[in-house]
Amino acid sequence: MNVILIAVIVLGSIGLVAALILFLAGKKFAVHEDERIGQVQEVLPGANCGGCGFPGCGGFAGACVKAADKGSLEGLLCPVGGQPVMEQVADILGMKAEAAAPKVAVVRCNGTCESRPRIAEFDGAQSCKVQQMLGSGETACAYGCLGCGDCVAACQFDAIRMNPETGLPEVDDEKCTACGACSKACPRGVIEIRLKGLKNRRVVVLCNNKDKGAQTRKACSVGCIACQKCVKVCKFEAITVDANLAYIDAEKCKLCRKCEDECPQNAIHAFNFPPRKPKAEAPAEEKPAAVKPAAPAAEKPAAPVAETPAAKETTVPVGSPTGNVEPAKEQEKA
């Protein structure tokens, strides 16, 4: 009985000492979380999409608090909540939220089934990543959309869908939060997060092909061939050509649409613009009334000319030695 009691006392003492050590260590190395982080996290949408660039809403809340301690929330934006949520975050942190330009996902590929015919048939897992690992896909373009819908599966807001006729994904501007999940899911980087633009209007080069012009034309009839006609017509230096591909800077573009009209491949598209008015035909110049030529005057019959004796026909007798001409009447009298 004494042995059992001693064992209990020893083990209890060891536990008590261990608990005391842990308590002191917890006090010494305790990490105090700013209560503002929890307050900020409560107003966030909780999508944990990672579109803000941080690991979930908790990471974004901590980044906002750290940025507030430095005096600015510049560069921080919750793409799901948008400006209203950022205003709430700023109120909690005692700061003013700076208005951020809204963004949207844009599919930079216009290679429909008609313009980019299939040259192979993939009979395997319907995944863009799998097709990219195994080859160039079912078309000759090694840069365009693979059409398996990995972006659709990655979107948590039902903002993107596949068009069965074109075989390309389409983005709903109203539902898109620009979280970037679809862009990260695309193995070819076809989807880009761009500025929405004034009145949700934008002009984009819908091509991602970096091959030379001749090779691009073989793969897709509407691919960019880097002819630089759009660069020459742009007065705002908003277009550059790099790696055989034209790109429009959304911040410099003034939405004049001259590049769209100039592109020989129809690779540049304008979104959400009103339909263009038909060009008015120039009025035809009035031609002066044709002047009819006057009818020719009727020719008067010539007046008869009176015959004179000298005008009468004379003959020369054959074999006359003198060759003199004698009137025919004198010859008859002779």
Short mmCIF file of C-alpha atoms in Angstrom, two decimals:
data_model
loop_
_atom_site.label_atom_id
_atom_site.label_comp_id
_atom_site.label_asym_id
_atom_site.label_seq_id
_atom_site.Cartn_x
_atom_site.Cartn_y
_atom_site.Cartn_z
CA MET A 1 0.00 0.00 0.00
CA ASN A 2 2.85 2.38 0.72
CA VAL A 3 4.34 1.66 -2.69
CA ILE A 4 1.13 2.68 -4.48
CA LEU A 5 0.84 5.85 -2.41
CA ILE A 6 4.41 6.80 -3.12
CA ALA A 7 3.88 6.26 -6.87
CA VAL A 8 0.80 8.50 -6.83
CA ILE A 9 2.61 11.22 -4.95
CA VAL A 10 5.59 11.08 -7.31
CA LEU A 11 3.48 11.15 -10.46
CA GLY A 12 1.33 13.96 -9.09
CA SER A 13 4.39 15.99 -8.23
CA ILE A 14 5.81 15.48 -11.73
CA GLY A 15 2.50 16.56 -13.27
CA LEU A 16 2.32 19.61 -11.05
CA VAL A 17 5.83 20.68 -11.94
CA ALA A 18 5.19 20.10 -15.66
CA ALA A 19 1.98 22.12 -15.52
CA LEU A 20 3.79 24.95 -13.77
CA ILE A 21 6.53 24.93 -16.41
CA LEU A 22 4.00 25.01 -19.24
CA PHE A 23 2.12 27.86 -17.56
CA LEU A 24 5.25 29.95 -17.19
CA ALA A 25 6.34 29.16 -20.77
CA GLY A 26 2.91 30.12 -22.08
CA LYS A 27 3.07 33.41 -20.23
CA LYS A 28 6.57 34.16 -21.48
CA PHE A 29 6.09 33.13 -25.13
CA ALA A 30 2.44 34.06 -25.50
CA VAL A 31 1.46 35.69 -28.81
CA HIS A 32 -1.20 38.29 -28.28
CA GLU A 33 -3.49 38.63 -31.31
CA ASP A 34 -4.80 42.04 -32.02
CA GLU A 35 -8.52 42.06 -31.37
CA ARG A 36 -8.97 44.14 -34.51
CA ILE A 37 -8.06 41.11 -36.62
CA GLY A 38 -11.17 39.29 -35.41
CA GLN A 39 -13.31 42.36 -35.97
CA VAL A 40 -12.04 42.76 -39.52
CA GLN A 41 -12.50 39.08 -40.25
CA GLU A 42 -16.14 39.28 -39.18
CA VAL A 43 -17.01 41.82 -41.88
CA LEU A 44 -15.20 39.89 -44.63
CA PRO A 45 -17.34 37.62 -46.87
CA GLY A 46 -15.54 34.47 -45.70
CA ALA A 47 -15.10 33.03 -49.20
CA ASN A 48 -11.42 32.21 -48.54
CA CYS A 49 -10.88 32.43 -52.30
CA GLY A 50 -7.36 33.83 -52.10
CA GLY A 51 -8.14 36.53 -54.65
CA CYS A 52 -6.74 39.14 -52.27
CA GLY A 53 -3.32 37.48 -52.45
CA PHE A 54 -3.39 36.14 -48.87
CA PRO A 55 -4.20 32.69 -47.48
CA GLY A 56 -7.88 33.15 -46.75
CA CYS A 57 -9.83 35.89 -45.01
CA GLY A 58 -7.84 35.47 -41.78
CA GLY A 59 -4.59 36.24 -43.54
CA PHE A 60 -6.15 39.24 -45.26
CA ALA A 61 -7.49 40.59 -41.95
CA GLY A 62 -4.03 40.36 -40.40
CA ALA A 63 -2.51 42.14 -43.42
CA CYS A 64 -5.05 44.95 -43.10
CA VAL A 65 -4.22 45.47 -39.42
CA LYS A 66 -0.48 45.56 -40.15
CA ALA A 67 -1.03 48.00 -43.00
CA ALA A 68 -3.17 50.20 -40.77
CA ASP A 69 -0.34 50.40 -38.23
CA LYS A 70 1.85 51.73 -41.05
CA GLY A 71 -0.77 54.31 -41.96
CA SER A 72 -2.18 53.12 -45.31
CA LEU A 73 -4.42 50.42 -46.79
CA GLU A 74 -3.15 51.05 -50.31
CA GLY A 75 -2.91 47.92 -52.43
CA LEU A 76 -5.31 45.90 -50.26
CA LEU A 77 -8.66 44.90 -51.70
CA CYS A 78 -11.15 42.15 -51.04
CA PRO A 79 -12.30 41.26 -54.58
CA VAL A 80 -15.43 39.52 -53.34
CA GLY A 81 -16.67 42.24 -51.01
CA GLY A 82 -15.38 45.08 -53.13
CA GLN A 83 -15.39 48.71 -52.07
CA PRO A 84 -18.30 48.44 -49.54
CA VAL A 85 -16.43 45.83 -47.49
CA MET A 86 -13.19 47.81 -47.62
CA GLU A 87 -15.04 50.84 -46.26
CA GLN A 88 -16.20 48.77 -43.29
CA VAL A 89 -12.66 47.52 -42.73
CA ALA A 90 -11.36 51.10 -42.84
CA ASP A 91 -13.96 52.20 -40.28
CA ILE A 92 -12.85 49.46 -37.87
CA LEU A 93 -9.23 50.46 -38.24
CA GLY A 94 -9.98 54.17 -38.04
CA MET A 95 -8.82 54.90 -41.57
CA LYS A 96 -10.22 56.06 -44.88
CA ALA A 97 -10.68 53.52 -47.66
CA GLU A 98 -9.24 54.56 -51.00
CA ALA A 99 -11.44 53.85 -53.96
CA ALA A 100 -10.06 50.96 -55.99
CA ALA A 101 -10.79 50.48 -59.68
CA PRO A 102 -13.01 47.41 -60.18
CA LYS A 103 -11.62 44.51 -62.16
CA VAL A 104 -13.02 41.57 -64.08
CA ALA A 105 -11.79 38.33 -65.61
CA VAL A 106 -11.25 38.42 -69.39
CA VAL A 107 -10.77 35.35 -71.60
CA ARG A 108 -8.03 36.34 -74.04
CA CYS A 109 -8.87 33.80 -76.73
CA ASN A 110 -11.25 34.11 -79.66
CA GLY A 111 -10.43 30.79 -81.30
CA THR A 112 -13.89 29.38 -81.84
CA CYS A 113 -14.56 26.00 -83.42
CA GLU A 114 -14.84 27.67 -86.84
CA SER A 115 -11.67 29.74 -86.67
CA ARG A 116 -9.58 27.10 -84.94
CA PRO A 117 -10.51 23.66 -86.29
CA ARG A 118 -9.61 20.53 -84.39
CA ILE A 119 -6.79 18.39 -85.71
CA ALA A 120 -6.95 15.67 -83.05
CA GLU A 121 -9.38 14.06 -80.65
CA PHE A 122 -8.51 13.67 -76.99
CA ASP A 123 -10.11 10.61 -75.40
CA GLY A 124 -9.16 11.01 -71.76
CA ALA A 125 -9.85 12.98 -68.63
CA GLN A 126 -11.67 16.20 -69.45
CA SER A 127 -9.18 18.48 -67.77
CA CYS A 128 -7.19 21.37 -69.18
CA LYS A 129 -4.23 20.52 -66.96
CA VAL A 130 -4.18 16.92 -68.18
CA GLN A 131 -4.33 17.96 -71.84
CA GLN A 132 -1.59 20.52 -71.33
CA MET A 133 0.66 17.88 -69.74
CA LEU A 134 0.06 15.39 -72.55
CA GLY A 135 0.40 17.73 -75.53
CA SER A 136 -0.95 20.81 -77.26
CA GLY A 137 -4.60 19.78 -77.06
CA GLU A 138 -7.02 19.11 -79.88
CA THR A 139 -6.12 22.13 -82.02
CA ALA A 140 -2.93 23.36 -83.67
CA CYS A 141 -2.75 26.39 -81.36
CA ALA A 142 -0.47 25.71 -78.40
CA TYR A 143 -1.51 28.91 -76.58
CA GLY A 144 -5.31 29.07 -76.83
CA CYS A 145 -8.11 27.80 -74.62
CA LEU A 146 -8.25 24.03 -74.22
CA GLY A 147 -12.00 24.11 -73.60
CA CYS A 148 -12.31 21.57 -70.77
CA GLY A 149 -13.73 24.00 -68.22
CA ASP A 150 -11.20 23.96 -65.38
CA CYS A 151 -11.98 27.66 -64.91
CA VAL A 152 -15.68 26.90 -64.52
CA ALA A 153 -14.98 24.37 -61.77
CA ALA A 154 -12.66 26.80 -59.97
CA CYS A 155 -15.17 29.68 -59.85
CA GLN A 156 -17.10 29.84 -56.56
CA PHE A 157 -19.53 32.49 -57.77
CA ASP A 158 -20.99 30.86 -60.90
CA ALA A 159 -19.59 33.73 -62.94
CA ILE A 160 -18.13 31.72 -65.82
CA ARG A 161 -19.57 29.09 -68.12
CA MET A 162 -18.63 27.24 -71.29
CA ASN A 163 -20.35 28.17 -74.54
CA PRO A 164 -21.14 24.90 -76.35
CA GLU A 165 -21.19 26.58 -79.77
CA THR A 166 -17.83 28.35 -79.58
CA GLY A 167 -16.15 25.97 -77.13
CA LEU A 168 -14.86 28.95 -75.13
CA PRO A 169 -15.60 30.16 -71.58
CA GLU A 170 -17.72 33.28 -71.10
CA VAL A 171 -17.55 35.56 -68.05
CA ASP A 172 -20.60 37.21 -66.47
CA ASP A 173 -19.42 40.72 -65.56
CA GLU A 174 -22.14 41.14 -62.94
CA LYS A 175 -21.21 38.00 -61.02
CA CYS A 176 -17.44 38.11 -61.46
CA THR A 177 -15.57 39.27 -58.35
CA ALA A 178 -12.11 39.23 -59.96
CA CYS A 179 -10.91 36.78 -57.32
CA GLY A 180 -8.48 35.27 -59.84
CA ALA A 181 -9.41 31.63 -59.18
CA CYS A 182 -10.20 31.00 -62.85
CA SER A 183 -6.94 32.64 -63.92
CA LYS A 184 -4.94 30.41 -61.57
CA ALA A 185 -6.79 27.31 -62.78
CA CYS A 186 -5.98 27.96 -66.46
CA PRO A 187 -2.73 26.13 -67.35
CA ARG A 188 -2.09 28.41 -70.35
CA GLY A 189 -2.76 31.75 -68.70
CA VAL A 190 -5.55 32.58 -71.14
CA ILE A 191 -7.69 34.32 -68.49
CA GLU A 192 -6.48 37.70 -67.27
CA ILE A 193 -7.78 39.92 -64.47
CA ARG A 194 -8.14 43.37 -66.06
CA LEU A 195 -9.67 46.71 -65.18
CA LYS A 196 -13.37 46.85 -65.97
CA GLY A 197 -12.94 50.24 -67.55
CA LEU A 198 -15.16 53.28 -67.75
CA LYS A 199 -18.83 52.24 -67.87
CA ASN A 200 -17.62 48.64 -67.95
CA ARG A 201 -16.22 49.20 -71.45
CA ARG A 202 -12.87 47.83 -72.54
CA VAL A 203 -10.88 46.99 -75.66
CA VAL A 204 -8.85 43.76 -75.51
CA VAL A 205 -6.65 41.70 -77.83
CA LEU A 206 -8.37 38.33 -77.67
CA CYS A 207 -5.33 36.25 -78.48
CA ASN A 208 -2.56 34.60 -76.50
CA ASN A 209 -0.55 33.11 -79.38
CA LYS A 210 3.13 34.03 -79.37
CA ASP A 211 4.09 32.28 -82.62
CA LYS A 212 5.09 34.17 -85.74
CA GLY A 213 2.41 35.45 -88.08
CA ALA A 214 2.51 32.68 -90.68
CA GLN A 215 2.36 29.93 -88.08
CA THR A 216 -0.38 31.71 -86.16
CA ARG A 217 -2.54 31.97 -89.27
CA LYS A 218 -2.24 28.24 -89.87
CA ALA A 219 -3.44 27.51 -86.34
CA CYS A 220 -6.17 30.17 -86.05
CA SER A 221 -7.79 32.50 -88.58
CA VAL A 222 -8.35 35.24 -85.96
CA GLY A 223 -5.00 35.10 -84.17
CA CYS A 224 -2.72 38.11 -83.70
CA ILE A 225 0.05 38.17 -86.33
CA ALA A 226 1.98 41.08 -84.79
CA CYS A 227 1.56 43.25 -87.89
CA GLN A 228 1.74 46.35 -85.63
CA LYS A 229 -1.01 48.17 -87.51
CA CYS A 230 -2.78 48.71 -84.21
CA VAL A 231 0.39 50.20 -82.73
CA LYS A 232 0.70 52.70 -85.55
CA VAL A 233 -2.90 53.86 -85.38
CA CYS A 234 -2.97 54.31 -81.57
CA LYS A 235 -2.24 57.92 -80.59
CA PHE A 236 -2.03 57.18 -76.87
CA GLU A 237 0.81 54.61 -76.91
CA ALA A 238 -1.51 52.12 -75.25
CA ILE A 239 -0.52 49.17 -77.44
CA THR A 240 2.76 47.28 -77.43
CA VAL A 241 3.93 44.19 -79.28
CA ASP A 242 6.04 41.71 -77.37
CA ALA A 243 6.87 38.12 -78.32
CA ASN A 244 4.80 38.40 -81.54
CA LEU A 245 1.69 39.38 -79.57
CA ALA A 246 -0.06 42.75 -79.21
CA TYR A 247 -1.24 43.90 -75.79
CA ILE A 248 -3.45 46.86 -74.81
CA ASP A 249 -2.71 48.68 -71.56
CA ALA A 250 -6.08 49.28 -69.91
CA GLU A 251 -4.81 52.32 -68.00
CA LYS A 252 -3.60 54.09 -71.16
CA CYS A 253 -6.41 53.05 -73.51
CA LYS A 254 -8.90 55.84 -74.28
CA LEU A 255 -11.46 53.48 -75.86
CA CYS A 256 -11.32 55.15 -79.29
CA ARG A 257 -11.58 51.73 -81.01
CA LYS A 258 -9.37 52.72 -83.93
CA CYS A 259 -7.20 49.66 -83.33
CA GLU A 260 -10.27 47.45 -83.60
CA ASP A 261 -11.07 48.84 -87.04
CA GLU A 262 -7.44 48.56 -88.17
CA CYS A 263 -6.79 44.94 -87.13
CA PRO A 264 -6.81 42.73 -90.26
CA GLN A 265 -7.35 39.56 -88.20
CA ASN A 266 -10.30 40.77 -86.10
CA ALA A 267 -8.28 39.86 -83.02
CA ILE A 268 -9.18 43.07 -81.15
CA HIS A 269 -12.63 43.23 -79.58
CA ALA A 270 -14.55 45.95 -77.76
CA PHE A 271 -16.89 45.01 -74.89
CA ASN A 272 -20.12 46.66 -73.72
CA PHE A 273 -20.11 49.45 -76.30
CA PRO A 274 -23.37 50.63 -77.85
CA PRO A 275 -23.92 49.51 -81.43
CA ARG A 276 -22.29 51.76 -83.94
CA LYS A 277 -24.42 54.00 -86.07
CA PRO A 278 -24.26 53.27 -89.78
CA LYS A 279 -22.16 55.76 -91.61
CA ALA A 280 -24.24 58.34 -93.48
CA GLU A 281 -23.72 58.18 -97.22
CA ALA A 282 -22.40 61.36 -98.78
CA PRO A 283 -25.10 63.10 -100.85
CA ALA A 284 -24.61 62.64 -104.55
CA GLU A 285 -23.50 65.78 -106.36
CA GLU A 286 -26.23 67.29 -108.48
CA LYS A 287 -25.32 67.04 -112.11
CA PRO A 288 -26.33 69.88 -114.40
CA ALA A 289 -29.21 69.11 -116.72
CA ALA A 290 -27.99 67.60 -119.90
CA VAL A 291 -28.30 69.92 -122.87
CA LYS A 292 -29.70 68.19 -125.88
CA PRO A 293 -27.88 68.96 -129.11
CA ALA A 294 -29.91 71.02 -131.55
CA ALA A 295 -31.42 69.16 -134.42
CA PRO A 296 -29.44 69.72 -137.59
CA ALA A 297 -31.05 72.12 -140.01
CA ALA A 298 -32.65 70.59 -143.06
CA GLU A 299 -30.36 70.86 -146.03
CA LYS A 300 -31.71 73.03 -148.80
CA PRO A 301 -31.52 71.58 -152.31
CA ALA A 302 -28.72 73.10 -154.32
CA ALA A 303 -29.78 75.62 -157.00
CA PRO A 304 -29.52 74.27 -160.57
CA VAL A 305 -26.51 75.56 -162.45
CA ALA A 306 -27.19 76.84 -166.00
CA GLU A 307 -25.25 75.05 -168.67
CA THR A 308 -22.95 77.14 -170.86
CA PRO A 309 -21.63 76.23 -174.25
CA ALA A 310 -18.16 76.01 -172.84
CA ALA A 311 -19.33 73.64 -170.17
CA LYS A 312 -20.70 71.21 -172.68
CA GLU A 313 -18.85 68.01 -173.17
CA THR A 314 -16.14 68.13 -175.80
CA THR A 315 -14.43 65.25 -177.50
CA VAL A 316 -11.10 64.85 -179.22
CA PRO A 317 -11.25 62.90 -182.54
CA VAL A 318 -9.05 59.91 -182.50
CA GLY A 319 -6.08 60.18 -184.78
CA SER A 320 -6.19 63.97 -185.19
CA PRO A 321 -2.68 65.17 -186.17
CA THR A 322 -3.02 68.49 -184.51
CA GLY A 323 -4.71 67.30 -181.39
CA ASN A 324 -6.98 70.36 -181.43
CA VAL A 325 -10.26 70.07 -179.70
CA GLU A 326 -13.26 70.67 -181.82
CA PRO A 327 -16.78 70.95 -180.71
CA ALA A 328 -18.90 67.90 -181.36
CA LYS A 329 -21.50 69.93 -183.30
CA GLU A 330 -18.98 71.25 -185.84
CA GLN A 331 -17.88 67.70 -186.50
CA GLU A 332 -21.43 66.70 -187.22
CA LYS A 333 -21.85 69.57 -189.74
CA ALA A 334 -18.67 68.60 -191.48
#
